[in-house]
Amino acid sequence: MTDTSAFASRRTPGWNGARPPAAARLFTAVGGSTLVASGAVHAQLYLDGYRYLHAVGVLFLLQAAASFGLGALLLAGALLPPPALIHLAAAGTALGALAGFAASRTIGVFGFIEHGLQPAPQALVSVVTECATVLALLAAGYLTVRHQQAPVSRPPSAR
């Protein structure tokens, strides 16, 4: 008889065959929701006039599209856990938006500079949702890895 849990662990390193805990799935869904909210802010700013800014407009559109797509995949993860690569790409998208925000207020982005939390309230909403995305995905990743490293209980062997 084949030990299917041993086979599964050979195919996917670190996977013990158990579904991630409910808390990890909840944090994944929260990360997906906040990423979609960040994408909505960027899409709204794009439509409200940022589309006319050289290069910056395209970056806002790309950020919105990536946020919507990755956010939808994370939200679907409440039912079926998404691969770690989706978590990493989503966190990278949020971190990239935060880096762009910081750059636009310090050194500028393609000659575009803003000040403070303008435009209000979109700037603040964007920063809060992107920070929440990163924190939620870190929590989901931690809980998933912790769960996967937990020893798998096996029935005692017959002697």
PDB file of N, CA and C in Angstrom, residues 53-151:
ATOM      1  N   LEU A  53      -0.864  61.904 -17.573  1.00  0.00           N
ATOM      2  CA  LEU A  53       0.513  62.112 -17.125  1.00  0.00           C
ATOM      3  C   LEU A  53       1.434  61.138 -17.851  1.00  0.00           C
ATOM      4  N   HIS A  54       2.488  61.664 -18.433  1.00  0.00           N
ATOM      5  CA  HIS A  54       3.439  60.836 -19.183  1.00  0.00           C
ATOM      6  C   HIS A  54       4.009  59.739 -18.285  1.00  0.00           C
ATOM      7  N   ALA A  55       3.930  58.513 -18.698  1.00  0.00           N
ATOM      8  CA  ALA A  55       4.452  57.304 -18.039  1.00  0.00           C
ATOM      9  C   ALA A  55       3.733  56.993 -16.722  1.00  0.00           C
ATOM     10  N   VAL A  56       3.447  57.987 -15.913  1.00  0.00           N
ATOM     11  CA  VAL A  56       2.797  57.756 -14.627  1.00  0.00           C
ATOM     12  C   VAL A  56       1.398  57.185 -14.831  1.00  0.00           C
ATOM     13  N   GLY A  57       0.691  57.686 -15.824  1.00  0.00           N
ATOM     14  CA  GLY A  57      -0.651  57.193 -16.103  1.00  0.00           C
ATOM     15  C   GLY A  57      -0.663  55.703 -16.405  1.00  0.00           C
ATOM     16  N   VAL A  58       0.286  55.264 -17.211  1.00  0.00           N
ATOM     17  CA  VAL A  58       0.378  53.842 -17.551  1.00  0.00           C
ATOM     18  C   VAL A  58       0.695  53.019 -16.307  1.00  0.00           C
ATOM     19  N   LEU A  59       1.555  53.543 -15.433  1.00  0.00           N
ATOM     20  CA  LEU A  59       1.883  52.828 -14.199  1.00  0.00           C
ATOM     21  C   LEU A  59       0.658  52.682 -13.302  1.00  0.00           C
ATOM     22  N   PHE A  60      -0.182  53.717 -13.240  1.00  0.00           N
ATOM     23  CA  PHE A  60      -1.407  53.624 -12.442  1.00  0.00           C
ATOM     24  C   PHE A  60      -2.341  52.570 -13.026  1.00  0.00           C
ATOM     25  N   LEU A  61      -2.453  52.524 -14.332  1.00  0.00           N
ATOM     26  CA  LEU A  61      -3.315  51.535 -14.977  1.00  0.00           C
ATOM     27  C   LEU A  61      -2.788  50.121 -14.747  1.00  0.00           C
ATOM     28  N   LEU A  62      -1.485  49.930 -14.868  1.00  0.00           N
ATOM     29  CA  LEU A  62      -0.893  48.609 -14.635  1.00  0.00           C
ATOM     30  C   LEU A  62      -1.052  48.167 -13.184  1.00  0.00           C
ATOM     31  N   GLN A  63      -0.882  49.103 -12.257  1.00  0.00           N
ATOM     32  CA  GLN A  63      -1.051  48.759 -10.847  1.00  0.00           C
ATOM     33  C   GLN A  63      -2.488  48.355 -10.568  1.00  0.00           C
ATOM     34  N   ALA A  64      -3.443  49.077 -11.142  1.00  0.00           N
ATOM     35  CA  ALA A  64      -4.858  48.741 -10.939  1.00  0.00           C
ATOM     36  C   ALA A  64      -5.166  47.352 -11.515  1.00  0.00           C
ATOM     37  N   ALA A  65      -4.691  47.087 -12.709  1.00  0.00           N
ATOM     38  CA  ALA A  65      -4.958  45.790 -13.346  1.00  0.00           C
ATOM     39  C   ALA A  65      -4.338  44.640 -12.554  1.00  0.00           C
ATOM     40  N   ALA A  66      -3.090  44.808 -12.141  1.00  0.00           N
ATOM     41  CA  ALA A  66      -2.424  43.758 -11.360  1.00  0.00           C
ATOM     42  C   ALA A  66      -3.133  43.545 -10.027  1.00  0.00           C
ATOM     43  N   SER A  67      -3.544  44.634  -9.392  1.00  0.00           N
ATOM     44  CA  SER A  67      -4.230  44.523  -8.104  1.00  0.00           C
ATOM     45  C   SER A  67      -5.566  43.797  -8.237  1.00  0.00           C
ATOM     46  N   PHE A  68      -6.319  44.121  -9.286  1.00  0.00           N
ATOM     47  CA  PHE A  68      -7.608  43.448  -9.491  1.00  0.00           C
ATOM     48  C   PHE A  68      -7.405  41.958  -9.761  1.00  0.00           C
ATOM     49  N   GLY A  69      -6.474  41.625 -10.634  1.00  0.00           N
ATOM     50  CA  GLY A  69      -6.241  40.223 -10.980  1.00  0.00           C
ATOM     51  C   GLY A  69      -5.721  39.405  -9.816  1.00  0.00           C
ATOM     52  N   LEU A  70      -4.671  39.906  -9.153  1.00  0.00           N
ATOM     53  CA  LEU A  70      -4.100  39.171  -8.019  1.00  0.00           C
ATOM     54  C   LEU A  70      -5.061  39.140  -6.836  1.00  0.00           C
ATOM     55  N   GLY A  71      -5.796  40.225  -6.629  1.00  0.00           N
ATOM     56  CA  GLY A  71      -6.782  40.254  -5.551  1.00  0.00           C
ATOM     57  C   GLY A  71      -7.864  39.217  -5.767  1.00  0.00           C
ATOM     58  N   ALA A  72      -8.316  39.058  -7.006  1.00  0.00           N
ATOM     59  CA  ALA A  72      -9.330  38.041  -7.308  1.00  0.00           C
ATOM     60  C   ALA A  72      -8.791  36.641  -7.049  1.00  0.00           C
ATOM     61  N   LEU A  73      -7.532  36.396  -7.405  1.00  0.00           N
ATOM     62  CA  LEU A  73      -6.941  35.080  -7.141  1.00  0.00           C
ATOM     63  C   LEU A  73      -6.813  34.815  -5.642  1.00  0.00           C
ATOM     64  N   LEU A  74      -6.470  35.846  -4.885  1.00  0.00           N
ATOM     65  CA  LEU A  74      -6.380  35.671  -3.434  1.00  0.00           C
ATOM     66  C   LEU A  74      -7.760  35.427  -2.821  1.00  0.00           C
ATOM     67  N   LEU A  75      -8.760  36.150  -3.301  1.00  0.00           N
ATOM     68  CA  LEU A  75     -10.116  35.940  -2.781  1.00  0.00           C
ATOM     69  C   LEU A  75     -10.610  34.532  -3.093  1.00  0.00           C
ATOM     70  N   ALA A  76     -10.250  34.024  -4.253  1.00  0.00           N
ATOM     71  CA  ALA A  76     -10.606  32.641  -4.585  1.00  0.00           C
ATOM     72  C   ALA A  76      -9.870  31.674  -3.666  1.00  0.00           C
ATOM     73  N   GLY A  77      -8.767  32.122  -3.079  1.00  0.00           N
ATOM     74  CA  GLY A  77      -7.988  31.303  -2.161  1.00  0.00           C
ATOM     75  C   GLY A  77      -8.702  30.970  -0.874  1.00  0.00           C
ATOM     76  N   ALA A  78      -9.832  31.631  -0.621  1.00  0.00           N
ATOM     77  CA  ALA A  78     -10.619  31.257   0.553  1.00  0.00           C
ATOM     78  C   ALA A  78     -11.178  29.851   0.376  1.00  0.00           C
ATOM     79  N   LEU A  79     -11.345  29.421  -0.878  1.00  0.00           N
ATOM     80  CA  LEU A  79     -11.852  28.080  -1.168  1.00  0.00           C
ATOM     81  C   LEU A  79     -10.724  27.107  -1.479  1.00  0.00           C
ATOM     82  N   LEU A  80      -9.801  27.536  -2.309  1.00  0.00           N
ATOM     83  CA  LEU A  80      -8.682  26.698  -2.723  1.00  0.00           C
ATOM     84  C   LEU A  80      -7.409  27.502  -2.520  1.00  0.00           C
ATOM     85  N   PRO A  81      -6.504  27.067  -1.660  1.00  0.00           N
ATOM     86  CA  PRO A  81      -5.321  27.869  -1.350  1.00  0.00           C
ATOM     87  C   PRO A  81      -4.493  28.182  -2.599  1.00  0.00           C
ATOM     88  N   PRO A  82      -4.222  29.480  -2.859  1.00  0.00           N
ATOM     89  CA  PRO A  82      -3.405  29.831  -4.018  1.00  0.00           C
ATOM     90  C   PRO A  82      -1.933  29.489  -3.764  1.00  0.00           C
ATOM     91  N   PRO A  83      -1.171  29.295  -4.815  1.00  0.00           N
ATOM     92  CA  PRO A  83       0.258  29.013  -4.634  1.00  0.00           C
ATOM     93  C   PRO A  83       0.963  30.194  -3.958  1.00  0.00           C
ATOM     94  N   ALA A  84       2.083  29.903  -3.354  1.00  0.00           N
ATOM     95  CA  ALA A  84       2.860  30.948  -2.679  1.00  0.00           C
ATOM     96  C   ALA A  84       3.269  32.048  -3.650  1.00  0.00           C
ATOM     97  N   LEU A  85       3.449  31.707  -4.922  1.00  0.00           N
ATOM     98  CA  LEU A  85       3.838  32.703  -5.912  1.00  0.00           C
ATOM     99  C   LEU A  85       2.778  33.805  -6.040  1.00  0.00           C
ATOM    100  N   ILE A  86       1.513  33.458  -5.904  1.00  0.00           N
ATOM    101  CA  ILE A  86       0.440  34.465  -5.956  1.00  0.00           C
ATOM    102  C   ILE A  86       0.557  35.399  -4.754  1.00  0.00           C
ATOM    103  N   HIS A  87       0.824  34.844  -3.577  1.00  0.00           N
ATOM    104  CA  HIS A  87       1.028  35.672  -2.381  1.00  0.00           C
ATOM    105  C   HIS A  87       2.204  36.621  -2.582  1.00  0.00           C
ATOM    106  N   LEU A  88       3.302  36.104  -3.110  1.00  0.00           N
ATOM    107  CA  LEU A  88       4.487  36.936  -3.329  1.00  0.00           C
ATOM    108  C   LEU A  88       4.228  38.037  -4.361  1.00  0.00           C
ATOM    109  N   ALA A  89       3.548  37.698  -5.440  1.00  0.00           N
ATOM    110  CA  ALA A  89       3.252  38.696  -6.467  1.00  0.00           C
ATOM    111  C   ALA A  89       2.320  39.774  -5.922  1.00  0.00           C
ATOM    112  N   ALA A  90       1.347  39.384  -5.117  1.00  0.00           N
ATOM    113  CA  ALA A  90       0.413  40.343  -4.532  1.00  0.00           C
ATOM    114  C   ALA A  90       1.133  41.265  -3.557  1.00  0.00           C
ATOM    115  N   ALA A  91       1.976  40.704  -2.703  1.00  0.00           N
ATOM    116  CA  ALA A  91       2.744  41.530  -1.766  1.00  0.00           C
ATOM    117  C   ALA A  91       3.695  42.450  -2.526  1.00  0.00           C
ATOM    118  N   GLY A  92       4.303  41.940  -3.591  1.00  0.00           N
ATOM    119  CA  GLY A  92       5.190  42.770  -4.419  1.00  0.00           C
ATOM    120  C   GLY A  92       4.456  43.920  -5.082  1.00  0.00           C
ATOM    121  N   THR A  93       3.227  43.672  -5.516  1.00  0.00           N
ATOM    122  CA  THR A  93       2.418  44.731  -6.118  1.00  0.00           C
ATOM    123  C   THR A  93       2.126  45.823  -5.097  1.00  0.00           C
ATOM    124  N   ALA A  94       1.749  45.427  -3.885  1.00  0.00           N
ATOM    125  CA  ALA A  94       1.469  46.411  -2.832  1.00  0.00           C
ATOM    126  C   ALA A  94       2.737  47.168  -2.437  1.00  0.00           C
ATOM    127  N   LEU A  95       3.849  46.452  -2.298  1.00  0.00           N
ATOM    128  CA  LEU A  95       5.106  47.115  -1.946  1.00  0.00           C
ATOM    129  C   LEU A  95       5.570  48.050  -3.060  1.00  0.00           C
ATOM    130  N   GLY A  96       5.355  47.659  -4.308  1.00  0.00           N
ATOM    131  CA  GLY A  96       5.710  48.520  -5.433  1.00  0.00           C
ATOM    132  C   GLY A  96       4.900  49.805  -5.442  1.00  0.00           C
ATOM    133  N   ALA A  97       3.609  49.688  -5.114  1.00  0.00           N
ATOM    134  CA  ALA A  97       2.766  50.882  -5.041  1.00  0.00           C
ATOM    135  C   ALA A  97       3.223  51.792  -3.910  1.00  0.00           C
ATOM    136  N   LEU A  98       3.592  51.199  -2.772  1.00  0.00           N
ATOM    137  CA  LEU A  98       4.109  52.007  -1.656  1.00  0.00           C
ATOM    138  C   LEU A  98       5.423  52.690  -2.025  1.00  0.00           C
ATOM    139  N   ALA A  99       6.280  51.988  -2.738  1.00  0.00           N
ATOM    140  CA  ALA A  99       7.543  52.579  -3.181  1.00  0.00           C
ATOM    141  C   ALA A  99       7.286  53.727  -4.156  1.00  0.00           C
ATOM    142  N   GLY A 100       6.330  53.530  -5.068  1.00  0.00           N
ATOM    143  CA  GLY A 100       5.971  54.602  -5.995  1.00  0.00           C
ATOM    144  C   GLY A 100       5.402  55.803  -5.265  1.00  0.00           C
ATOM    145  N   PHE A 101       4.604  55.555  -4.237  1.00  0.00           N
ATOM    146  CA  PHE A 101       4.040  56.637  -3.425  1.00  0.00           C
ATOM    147  C   PHE A 101       5.170  57.429  -2.771  1.00  0.00           C
ATOM    148  N   ALA A 102       6.108  56.717  -2.143  1.00  0.00           N
ATOM    149  CA  ALA A 102       7.232  57.387  -1.477  1.00  0.00           C
ATOM    150  C   ALA A 102       8.088  58.153  -2.483  1.00  0.00           C
ATOM    151  N   ALA A 103       8.346  57.543  -3.626  1.00  0.00           N
ATOM    152  CA  ALA A 103       9.165  58.213  -4.645  1.00  0.00           C
ATOM    153  C   ALA A 103       8.472  59.457  -5.186  1.00  0.00           C
ATOM    154  N   SER A 104       7.151  59.401  -5.350  1.00  0.00           N
ATOM    155  CA  SER A 104       6.432  60.558  -5.896  1.00  0.00           C
ATOM    156  C   SER A 104       6.415  61.730  -4.922  1.00  0.00           C
ATOM    157  N   ARG A 105       6.742  61.485  -3.673  1.00  0.00           N
ATOM    158  CA  ARG A 105       6.769  62.550  -2.678  1.00  0.00           C
ATOM    159  C   ARG A 105       8.177  62.983  -2.300  1.00  0.00           C
ATOM    160  N   THR A 106       9.168  62.320  -2.843  1.00  0.00           N
ATOM    161  CA  THR A 106      10.555  62.665  -2.527  1.00  0.00           C
ATOM    162  C   THR A 106      11.327  63.034  -3.797  1.00  0.00           C
ATOM    163  N   ILE A 107      11.739  62.042  -4.558  1.00  0.00           N
ATOM    164  CA  ILE A 107      12.573  62.291  -5.730  1.00  0.00           C
ATOM    165  C   ILE A 107      11.768  62.505  -7.004  1.00  0.00           C
ATOM    166  N   GLY A 108      10.498  62.145  -6.987  1.00  0.00           N
ATOM    167  CA  GLY A 108       9.649  62.266  -8.171  1.00  0.00           C
ATOM    168  C   GLY A 108       9.689  61.011  -9.018  1.00  0.00           C
ATOM    169  N   VAL A 109       8.652  60.834  -9.798  1.00  0.00           N
ATOM    170  CA  VAL A 109       8.536  59.685 -10.695  1.00  0.00           C
ATOM    171  C   VAL A 109       8.325  60.235 -12.103  1.00  0.00           C
ATOM    172  N   PHE A 110       9.325  60.092 -12.951  1.00  0.00           N
ATOM    173  CA  PHE A 110       9.274  60.628 -14.316  1.00  0.00           C
ATOM    174  C   PHE A 110       8.885  62.105 -14.310  1.00  0.00           C
ATOM    175  N   GLY A 111       9.454  62.863 -13.375  1.00  0.00           N
ATOM    176  CA  GLY A 111       9.188  64.286 -13.279  1.00  0.00           C
ATOM    177  C   GLY A 111       7.902  64.649 -12.555  1.00  0.00           C
ATOM    178  N   PHE A 112       7.162  63.677 -12.095  1.00  0.00           N
ATOM    179  CA  PHE A 112       5.893  63.916 -11.401  1.00  0.00           C
ATOM    180  C   PHE A 112       6.139  63.894  -9.901  1.00  0.00           C
ATOM    181  N   ILE A 113       5.772  64.987  -9.213  1.00  0.00           N
ATOM    182  CA  ILE A 113       5.954  65.089  -7.770  1.00  0.00           C
ATOM    183  C   ILE A 113       4.641  65.527  -7.134  1.00  0.00           C
ATOM    184  N   GLU A 114       4.298  64.871  -6.021  1.00  0.00           N
ATOM    185  CA  GLU A 114       3.142  65.279  -5.223  1.00  0.00           C
ATOM    186  C   GLU A 114       3.622  65.578  -3.819  1.00  0.00           C
ATOM    187  N   HIS A 115       2.742  66.188  -3.036  1.00  0.00           N
ATOM    188  CA  HIS A 115       3.119  66.584  -1.685  1.00  0.00           C
ATOM    189  C   HIS A 115       2.106  66.056  -0.681  1.00  0.00           C
ATOM    190  N   GLY A 116       2.628  65.554   0.448  1.00  0.00           N
ATOM    191  CA  GLY A 116       1.771  65.116   1.537  1.00  0.00           C
ATOM    192  C   GLY A 116       0.812  64.008   1.139  1.00  0.00           C
ATOM    193  N   LEU A 117      -0.375  64.072   1.700  1.00  0.00           N
ATOM    194  CA  LEU A 117      -1.392  63.060   1.424  1.00  0.00           C
ATOM    195  C   LEU A 117      -2.392  63.571   0.386  1.00  0.00           C
ATOM    196  N   GLN A 118      -1.876  64.172  -0.664  1.00  0.00           N
ATOM    197  CA  GLN A 118      -2.709  64.631  -1.766  1.00  0.00           C
ATOM    198  C   GLN A 118      -2.570  63.642  -2.911  1.00  0.00           C
ATOM    199  N   PRO A 119      -3.584  63.352  -3.636  1.00  0.00           N
ATOM    200  CA  PRO A 119      -4.954  63.833  -3.509  1.00  0.00           C
ATOM    201  C   PRO A 119      -5.665  63.143  -2.346  1.00  0.00           C
ATOM    202  N   ALA A 120      -6.457  63.918  -1.657  1.00  0.00           N
ATOM    203  CA  ALA A 120      -7.192  63.391  -0.501  1.00  0.00           C
ATOM    204  C   ALA A 120      -8.583  62.967  -0.941  1.00  0.00           C
ATOM    205  N   PRO A 121      -9.108  61.912  -0.448  1.00  0.00           N
ATOM    206  CA  PRO A 121      -8.589  60.952   0.537  1.00  0.00           C
ATOM    207  C   PRO A 121      -7.868  59.772  -0.105  1.00  0.00           C
ATOM    208  N   GLN A 122      -7.732  59.777  -1.436  1.00  0.00           N
ATOM    209  CA  GLN A 122      -7.190  58.612  -2.143  1.00  0.00           C
ATOM    210  C   GLN A 122      -5.783  58.232  -1.693  1.00  0.00           C
ATOM    211  N   ALA A 123      -4.942  59.217  -1.420  1.00  0.00           N
ATOM    212  CA  ALA A 123      -3.564  58.910  -1.022  1.00  0.00           C
ATOM    213  C   ALA A 123      -3.538  58.123   0.286  1.00  0.00           C
ATOM    214  N   LEU A 124      -4.291  58.568   1.246  1.00  0.00           N
ATOM    215  CA  LEU A 124      -4.329  57.882   2.539  1.00  0.00           C
ATOM    216  C   LEU A 124      -4.949  56.493   2.410  1.00  0.00           C
ATOM    217  N   VAL A 125      -6.039  56.388   1.665  1.00  0.00           N
ATOM    218  CA  VAL A 125      -6.688  55.087   1.461  1.00  0.00           C
ATOM    219  C   VAL A 125      -5.713  54.121   0.788  1.00  0.00           C
ATOM    220  N   SER A 126      -4.978  54.610  -0.188  1.00  0.00           N
ATOM    221  CA  SER A 126      -4.015  53.775  -0.899  1.00  0.00           C
ATOM    222  C   SER A 126      -2.927  53.259   0.034  1.00  0.00           C
ATOM    223  N   VAL A 127      -2.341  54.140   0.832  1.00  0.00           N
ATOM    224  CA  VAL A 127      -1.272  53.735   1.748  1.00  0.00           C
ATOM    225  C   VAL A 127      -1.789  52.731   2.785  1.00  0.00           C
ATOM    226  N   VAL A 128      -2.952  53.000   3.345  1.00  0.00           N
ATOM    227  CA  VAL A 128      -3.511  52.105   4.363  1.00  0.00           C
ATOM    228  C   VAL A 128      -3.821  50.728   3.768  1.00  0.00           C
ATOM    229  N   THR A 129      -4.441  50.686   2.598  1.00  0.00           N
ATOM    230  CA  THR A 129      -4.792  49.391   2.011  1.00  0.00           C
ATOM    231  C   THR A 129      -3.554  48.605   1.588  1.00  0.00           C
ATOM    232  N   GLU A 130      -2.532  49.292   1.100  1.00  0.00           N
ATOM    233  CA  GLU A 130      -1.317  48.579   0.687  1.00  0.00           C
ATOM    234  C   GLU A 130      -0.557  48.042   1.890  1.00  0.00           C
ATOM    235  N   CYS A 131      -0.496  48.821   2.972  1.00  0.00           N
ATOM    236  CA  CYS A 131       0.134  48.316   4.205  1.00  0.00           C
ATOM    237  C   CYS A 131      -0.662  47.134   4.762  1.00  0.00           C
ATOM    238  N   ALA A 132      -1.977  47.234   4.736  1.00  0.00           N
ATOM    239  CA  ALA A 132      -2.828  46.139   5.226  1.00  0.00           C
ATOM    240  C   ALA A 132      -2.644  44.887   4.369  1.00  0.00           C
ATOM    241  N   THR A 133      -2.481  45.062   3.068  1.00  0.00           N
ATOM    242  CA  THR A 133      -2.252  43.919   2.176  1.00  0.00           C
ATOM    243  C   THR A 133      -0.979  43.187   2.564  1.00  0.00           C
ATOM    244  N   VAL A 134       0.098  43.935   2.730  1.00  0.00           N
ATOM    245  CA  VAL A 134       1.386  43.315   3.069  1.00  0.00           C
ATOM    246  C   VAL A 134       1.302  42.608   4.416  1.00  0.00           C
ATOM    247  N   LEU A 135       0.713  43.260   5.412  1.00  0.00           N
ATOM    248  CA  LEU A 135       0.609  42.646   6.743  1.00  0.00           C
ATOM    249  C   LEU A 135      -0.265  41.388   6.722  1.00  0.00           C
ATOM    250  N   ALA A 136      -1.387  41.442   6.007  1.00  0.00           N
ATOM    251  CA  ALA A 136      -2.275  40.278   5.933  1.00  0.00           C
ATOM    252  C   ALA A 136      -1.595  39.105   5.237  1.00  0.00           C
ATOM    253  N   LEU A 137      -0.859  39.385   4.167  1.00  0.00           N
ATOM    254  CA  LEU A 137      -0.193  38.305   3.445  1.00  0.00           C
ATOM    255  C   LEU A 137       0.983  37.740   4.233  1.00  0.00           C
ATOM    256  N   LEU A 138       1.664  38.588   5.004  1.00  0.00           N
ATOM    257  CA  LEU A 138       2.715  38.073   5.888  1.00  0.00           C
ATOM    258  C   LEU A 138       2.115  37.145   6.938  1.00  0.00           C
ATOM    259  N   ALA A 139       0.992  37.544   7.518  1.00  0.00           N
ATOM    260  CA  ALA A 139       0.326  36.696   8.518  1.00  0.00           C
ATOM    261  C   ALA A 139      -0.128  35.384   7.901  1.00  0.00           C
ATOM    262  N   ALA A 140      -0.722  35.444   6.709  1.00  0.00           N
ATOM    263  CA  ALA A 140      -1.177  34.218   6.039  1.00  0.00           C
ATOM    264  C   ALA A 140      -0.004  33.296   5.744  1.00  0.00           C
ATOM    265  N   GLY A 141       1.087  33.855   5.262  1.00  0.00           N
ATOM    266  CA  GLY A 141       2.274  33.056   4.970  1.00  0.00           C
ATOM    267  C   GLY A 141       2.857  32.421   6.211  1.00  0.00           C
ATOM    268  N   TYR A 142       2.937  33.195   7.280  1.00  0.00           N
ATOM    269  CA  TYR A 142       3.468  32.666   8.539  1.00  0.00           C
ATOM    270  C   TYR A 142       2.612  31.510   9.053  1.00  0.00           C
ATOM    271  N   LEU A 143       1.303  31.721   9.074  1.00  0.00           N
ATOM    272  CA  LEU A 143       0.410  30.674   9.583  1.00  0.00           C
ATOM    273  C   LEU A 143       0.446  29.423   8.712  1.00  0.00           C
ATOM    274  N   THR A 144       0.549  29.607   7.410  1.00  0.00           N
ATOM    275  CA  THR A 144       0.601  28.457   6.502  1.00  0.00           C
ATOM    276  C   THR A 144       1.887  27.671   6.687  1.00  0.00           C
ATOM    277  N   VAL A 145       3.009  28.363   6.759  1.00  0.00           N
ATOM    278  CA  VAL A 145       4.288  27.675   6.934  1.00  0.00           C
ATOM    279  C   VAL A 145       4.328  26.985   8.292  1.00  0.00           C
ATOM    280  N   ARG A 146       3.857  27.655   9.318  1.00  0.00           N
ATOM    281  CA  ARG A 146       3.821  27.065  10.657  1.00  0.00           C
ATOM    282  C   ARG A 146       2.954  25.801  10.667  1.00  0.00           C
ATOM    283  N   HIS A 147       1.838  25.871   9.956  1.00  0.00           N
ATOM    284  CA  HIS A 147       0.936  24.719   9.884  1.00  0.00           C
ATOM    285  C   HIS A 147       1.570  23.573   9.104  1.00  0.00           C
ATOM    286  N   GLN A 148       2.283  23.899   8.048  1.00  0.00           N
ATOM    287  CA  GLN A 148       2.898  22.859   7.212  1.00  0.00           C
ATOM    288  C   GLN A 148       4.069  22.191   7.916  1.00  0.00           C
ATOM    289  N   GLN A 149       4.711  22.893   8.820  1.00  0.00           N
ATOM    290  CA  GLN A 149       5.850  22.317   9.525  1.00  0.00           C
ATOM    291  C   GLN A 149       5.432  21.527  10.759  1.00  0.00           C
ATOM    292  N   ALA A 150       4.155  21.609  11.104  1.00  0.00           N
ATOM    293  CA  ALA A 150       3.661  20.846  12.251  1.00  0.00           C
ATOM    294  C   ALA A 150       3.785  19.360  11.938  1.00  0.00           C
ATOM    295  N   PRO A 151       4.166  18.580  12.915  1.00  0.00           N
ATOM    296  CA  PRO A 151       4.299  17.144  12.652  1.00  0.00           C
ATOM    297  C   PRO A 151       2.949  16.530  12.291  1.00  0.00           C
TER     298      PRO A 151
END
